[in-house]
Tab-separated table of C-alpha atoms in Angstrom:
chain	number	residue	atom	x	y	z
A	1	MET	CA	0.240	0.311	-0.302
A	2	ASN	CA	1.202	3.437	-1.033
A	3	LEU	CA	0.298	5.544	1.951
A	4	VAL	CA	0.593	9.369	1.855
A	5	ILE	CA	0.351	11.853	4.462
A	6	ILE	CA	0.243	15.672	4.195
A	7	ASP	CA	0.453	18.435	6.029
A	8	GLY	CA	1.286	22.014	6.624
A	9	GLN	CA	1.651	24.481	8.843
A	10	GLY	CA	4.082	23.088	11.794
A	11	GLY	CA	3.106	20.006	11.142
A	12	GLY	CA	1.577	19.152	14.281
A	13	LEU	CA	-1.260	17.023	12.790
A	14	GLY	CA	0.860	15.121	10.124
A	15	ARG	CA	3.327	14.293	12.974
A	16	GLN	CA	0.548	12.405	15.270
A	17	LEU	CA	-0.698	10.858	12.022
A	18	VAL	CA	2.488	9.317	11.245
A	19	SER	CA	3.238	8.405	14.718
A	20	ALA	CA	-0.208	6.693	15.416
A	21	VAL	CA	-0.061	4.911	12.052
A	22	LYS	CA	3.250	3.572	12.511
A	23	ASP	CA	2.188	2.334	16.189
A	24	ARG	CA	-0.387	0.653	14.827
A	25	TYR	CA	0.873	-0.692	11.482
A	26	PRO	CA	4.605	-0.691	12.220
A	27	ASP	CA	5.514	-2.070	8.789
A	28	ILE	CA	3.605	0.095	6.716
A	29	GLU	CA	5.683	2.431	4.597
A	30	ILE	CA	4.788	6.096	5.057
A	31	ILE	CA	5.212	8.838	2.526
A	32	ALA	CA	5.315	12.624	4.102
A	33	ILE	CA	4.468	15.439	2.149
A	34	GLY	CA	4.793	18.753	3.664
A	35	ALA	CA	3.362	22.164	2.305
A	36	ASN	CA	6.672	23.265	4.026
A	37	SER	CA	10.009	22.245	5.264
A	38	ALA	CA	8.949	22.317	8.895
A	39	ALA	CA	5.857	20.218	8.095
A	40	THR	CA	8.020	17.557	6.361
A	41	ASN	CA	10.579	17.467	9.394
A	42	ALA	CA	7.807	16.874	11.780
A	43	MET	CA	6.608	14.124	9.829
A	44	LEU	CA	10.131	12.710	9.318
A	45	ARG	CA	10.729	12.792	13.374
A	46	ALA	CA	7.789	10.758	13.942
A	47	GLY	CA	8.937	8.198	11.502
A	48	ALA	CA	7.908	8.767	8.155
A	49	THR	CA	9.635	6.345	5.485
A	50	GLN	CA	10.268	9.044	2.956
A	51	ALA	CA	9.598	12.390	2.900
A	52	ALA	CA	9.505	15.689	0.638
A	53	THR	CA	8.130	19.227	0.517
A	54	GLY	CA	6.072	21.487	-1.870
A	55	GLU	CA	3.517	21.410	-4.373
A	56	ASN	CA	5.314	19.226	-7.347
A	57	SER	CA	6.002	16.538	-4.537
A	58	VAL	CA	1.953	16.843	-3.515
A	59	ILE	CA	1.330	16.414	-7.456
A	60	VAL	CA	3.675	13.104	-7.712
A	61	ALA	CA	3.167	11.629	-4.663
A	62	CYS	CA	-0.784	11.667	-5.145
A	63	ARG	CA	-0.499	10.089	-8.600
A	64	ARG	CA	1.224	7.087	-6.749
A	65	ALA	CA	-1.161	7.261	-3.741
A	66	ASP	CA	-3.399	4.320	-2.593
A	67	VAL	CA	-4.605	6.250	0.329
A	68	ILE	CA	-4.035	9.723	1.047
A	69	ILE	CA	-4.422	11.270	4.844
A	70	GLY	CA	-4.389	14.598	6.046
A	71	PRO	CA	-6.507	17.627	7.150
A	72	VAL	CA	-9.248	18.617	5.183
A	73	GLY	CA	-7.539	21.446	3.895
A	74	ILE	CA	-5.303	19.827	1.495
A	75	VAL	CA	-8.758	19.621	-0.877
A	76	ILE	CA	-9.031	23.355	-0.788
A	77	ALA	CA	-6.919	25.584	-2.415
A	78	ASP	CA	-5.418	28.620	-0.954
A	79	SER	CA	-6.649	27.073	2.414
A	80	MET	CA	-3.947	26.751	5.722
A	81	LEU	CA	-3.071	30.493	5.189
A	82	GLY	CA	-2.231	29.911	1.647
A	83	GLU	CA	0.097	26.981	1.647
A	84	ILE	CA	-2.066	24.655	-0.154
A	85	THR	CA	-1.813	25.939	-3.872
A	86	PRO	CA	-4.789	25.386	-6.235
A	87	ALA	CA	-2.177	22.919	-8.052
A	88	MET	CA	-2.022	20.936	-4.579
A	89	ALA	CA	-5.337	20.966	-3.848
A	90	GLN	CA	-6.262	19.310	-7.548
A	91	ALA	CA	-3.828	16.881	-7.217
A	92	VAL	CA	-5.384	15.452	-3.865
A	93	GLY	CA	-8.974	15.911	-5.397
A	94	GLN	CA	-8.448	14.173	-8.587
A	95	SER	CA	-5.927	11.394	-7.249
A	96	ARG	CA	-7.508	8.204	-7.557
A	97	ALA	CA	-6.688	7.102	-3.939
A	98	LYS	CA	-8.900	6.986	-1.189
A	99	ARG	CA	-8.918	9.823	0.719
A	100	ILE	CA	-9.150	10.258	4.777
A	101	LEU	CA	-9.553	13.517	5.576
A	102	ILE	CA	-9.262	15.027	8.882
A	103	PRO	CA	-11.813	18.210	10.063
A	104	VAL	CA	-10.332	21.058	11.045
A	105	ASN	CA	-12.321	24.178	11.554
A	106	LEU	CA	-9.510	26.629	10.619
A	107	CYS	CA	-8.464	29.029	8.029
A	108	ASP	CA	-12.068	30.410	7.137
A	109	ASN	CA	-13.159	26.479	6.647
A	110	ILE	CA	-15.888	25.074	9.002
A	111	ILE	CA	-17.469	21.805	8.517
A	112	VAL	CA	-20.995	21.996	9.703
A	113	GLY	CA	-22.394	18.516	11.127
A	114	VAL	CA	-18.673	17.415	12.096
A	115	THR	CA	-18.369	16.489	16.293
A	116	ASP	CA	-16.053	18.510	17.625
A	117	LEU	CA	-13.753	16.085	18.778
A	118	SER	CA	-9.869	16.619	20.069
A	119	MET	CA	-7.235	16.025	17.701
A	120	THR	CA	-6.012	13.254	19.323
A	121	LYS	CA	-9.477	11.464	18.339
A	122	ASN	CA	-9.426	12.681	15.048
A	123	VAL	CA	-6.265	10.598	14.329
A	124	GLN	CA	-7.385	7.539	16.302
A	125	ASN	CA	-10.230	7.424	13.797
A	126	ALA	CA	-8.727	8.163	11.012
A	127	VAL	CA	-6.268	5.356	11.587
A	128	GLU	CA	-9.378	3.137	12.318
A	129	ILE	CA	-10.461	4.018	8.911
A	130	LEU	CA	-7.147	3.208	7.449
A	131	GLY	CA	-7.410	-0.047	9.256
A	132	THR	CA	-10.605	-0.886	7.511
A	133	LEU	CA	-8.918	-0.121	3.890
A	134	ILE	CA	-5.798	-2.393	4.839
A	135	ASP	CA	-8.116	-5.049	5.794
């Protein structure tokens, strides 16, 4: 399975995702793509197998991905304070991969009807959904 985790800003969510996936599935290879180098480094330190940074890395990784996990902002152009370019959002949205998107009500994107859970619980839920795709 080609698992891609995408994050931006400081990479806190991406770091939590990489760590949680590695804890539950230690043999899975994770490709971490950061919208910036801080996010990439955070995910690498958490145990990502490979990592890259920037727009073209998102585009290439999305072409090869079976599953993409990240905050919902990765499919919204100009989200995450402008870190997600239109090309990045398009690549994620048009990928044939299954997308597991974490609701984050920040940066003027509010998701209605989603229970307000802690980020830790959202990460746990994402890993559980990944498990159904693996099994």
